[in-house]
C-alpha positions as a printed NumPy array, in Angstrom:
array([[ 53.332, -14.642,  61.573],
       [ 51.302, -17.247,  61.828],
       [ 52.157, -19.752,  64.948],
       [ 50.795, -23.017,  65.256],
       [ 51.3  , -25.428,  67.835],
       [ 50.317, -28.106,  70.136],
       [ 50.131, -26.886,  73.53 ],
       [ 51.951, -23.159,  74.371],
       [ 55.017, -24.747,  75.399],
       [ 55.823, -25.644,  71.476],
       [ 55.012, -22.03 ,  70.317],
       [ 57.486, -19.721,  69.62 ],
       [ 59.165, -17.826,  71.667],
       [ 58.538, -13.967,  71.415],
       [ 60.787, -12.778,  72.546],
       [ 62.497, -13.182,  69.024],
       [ 60.356, -11.764,  66.963],
       [ 60.44 ,  -7.972,  66.345],
       [ 58.14 ,  -5.931,  68.175],
       [ 56.663,  -5.023,  65.329],
       [ 55.493,  -8.172,  63.751],
       [ 52.501, -10.033,  64.413],
       [ 52.11 , -12.449,  65.545],
       [ 48.447, -14.805,  65.571],
       [ 49.03 , -18.154,  68.297],
       [ 46.673, -21.125,  67.255],
       [ 47.063, -24.101,  69.598],
       [ 45.75 , -27.388,  69.524],
       [ 44.666, -27.146,  73.082],
       [ 44.123, -24.158,  73.412],
       [ 46.302, -23.308,  76.141],
       [ 47.407, -19.854,  73.916],
       [ 46.311, -17.982,  71.417],
       [ 42.707, -19.188,  69.104],
       [ 41.761, -22.965,  69.374],
       [ 42.569, -24.689,  66.739],
       [ 45.29 , -25.461,  64.012],
       [ 47.235, -22.608,  62.274],
       [ 45.905, -24.251,  58.556],
       [ 41.974, -23.078,  60.303],
       [ 43.016, -18.679,  60.465],
       [ 46.175, -19.533,  57.028],
       [ 43.316, -17.593,  54.602],
       [ 42.573, -15.042,  56.595],
       [ 45.987, -13.465,  55.265],
       [ 46.22 , -15.32 ,  52.949],
       [ 45.682, -12.863,  50.194],
       [ 46.734,  -9.836,  51.473],
       [ 50.712, -11.736,  51.805],
       [ 53.288, -11.311,  48.393],
       [ 54.57 , -14.238,  49.538],
       [ 54.543, -17.059,  51.586],
       [ 56.691, -19.169,  53.724],
       [ 56.124, -21.907,  56.08 ],
       [ 57.517, -24.534,  57.402],
       [ 56.733, -27.531,  59.834],
       [ 55.267, -31.287,  59.286],
       [ 54.466, -32.864,  56.016],
       [ 50.556, -33.651,  57.233],
       [ 50.379, -29.876,  57.844],
       [ 51.6  , -29.082,  54.136],
       [ 49.77 , -31.411,  53.045],
       [ 46.722, -29.909,  54.724],
       [ 47.715, -25.866,  53.904],
       [ 47.986, -27.217,  50.037],
       [ 44.751, -28.219,  50.587],
       [ 43.27 , -25.263,  51.778],
       [ 44.809, -23.557,  48.978],
       [ 43.558, -25.462,  46.017],
       [ 39.843, -25.013,  47.353],
       [ 40.252, -21.072,  48.025],
       [ 42.211, -20.847,  44.553],
       [ 39.705, -22.595,  42.55 ],
       [ 40.455, -24.35 ,  39.193],
       [ 38.499, -21.89 ,  37.247],
       [ 39.373, -18.161,  39.727],
       [ 41.764, -16.032,  37.541],
       [ 43.433, -14.721,  40.733],
       [ 46.838, -13.303,  41.609],
       [ 48.929, -16.437,  42.535],
       [ 50.837, -16.078,  45.418],
       [ 54.148, -18.149,  46.043],
       [ 53.861, -20.208,  49.389],
       [ 57.682, -21.596,  49.477],
       [ 57.63 , -24.899,  51.865],
       [ 61.216, -26.014,  53.877],
       [ 61.204, -29.389,  54.21 ],
       [ 61.821, -31.896,  56.904],
       [ 64.322, -34.773,  56.018],
       [ 66.483, -37.654,  56.888],
       [ 70.09 , -36.185,  54.747],
       [ 71.89 , -39.069,  55.448],
       [ 74.692, -37.96 ,  52.301],
       [ 73.781, -34.509,  52.084],
       [ 75.336, -34.769,  48.305],
       [ 72.054, -36.272,  46.83 ],
       [ 74.21 , -40.327,  45.931],
       [ 71.821, -42.419,  48.807],
       [ 68.354, -40.695,  47.595],
       [ 67.786, -41.463,  52.001],
       [ 66.459, -37.213,  50.907],
       [ 64.262, -37.8  ,  48.371],
       [ 60.977, -37.2  ,  48.342],
       [ 57.996, -37.218,  45.76 ],
       [ 56.443, -34.331,  43.648],
       [ 52.725, -34.486,  42.744],
       [ 54.049, -36.283,  40.002],
       [ 55.497, -38.653,  41.439],
       [ 59.074, -36.979,  40.438],
       [ 61.555, -37.781,  42.934],
       [ 63.402, -34.538,  44.189],
       [ 66.54 , -34.52 ,  47.085],
       [ 65.675, -32.051,  49.317],
       [ 69.421, -31.792,  50.657],
       [ 70.425, -30.898,  46.766],
       [ 66.969, -29.242,  45.203],
       [ 65.685, -27.993,  48.371],
       [ 64.548, -28.203,  51.348],
       [ 62.871, -25.247,  50.295],
       [ 60.144, -26.246,  47.445],
       [ 57.106, -24.278,  45.877],
       [ 54.217, -26.061,  48.094],
       [ 51.868, -26.602,  44.975],
       [ 54.744, -28.215,  43.436],
       [ 54.883, -31.478,  45.929],
       [ 51.561, -31.46 ,  47.513]])
């Protein structure tokens, strides 16, 4: 599990993680774990993962998508691992009628977080 936060106060509590899970912590201010962003260590673990699940703020998703695209390259043939992003959005109605949770995918099409998500393939959105 890669856990990134601004500082030690934002790190997920270790007591809620099973002891057999390897946890790598990064904090922007260096108060816990490695100093930097979680995207800085992501590629150290990406190639051996079968599937990746990510949650966090939208700017992190965009940065992570850039890291993955640069790593995979345009002409490389490699096993493409699913990267599932759990999006956060304001959901006014929860049924898709109000479009309050709408986001736009890479093709410019609206996607409703409340009905189609909140889990999306990262490469489809960013």
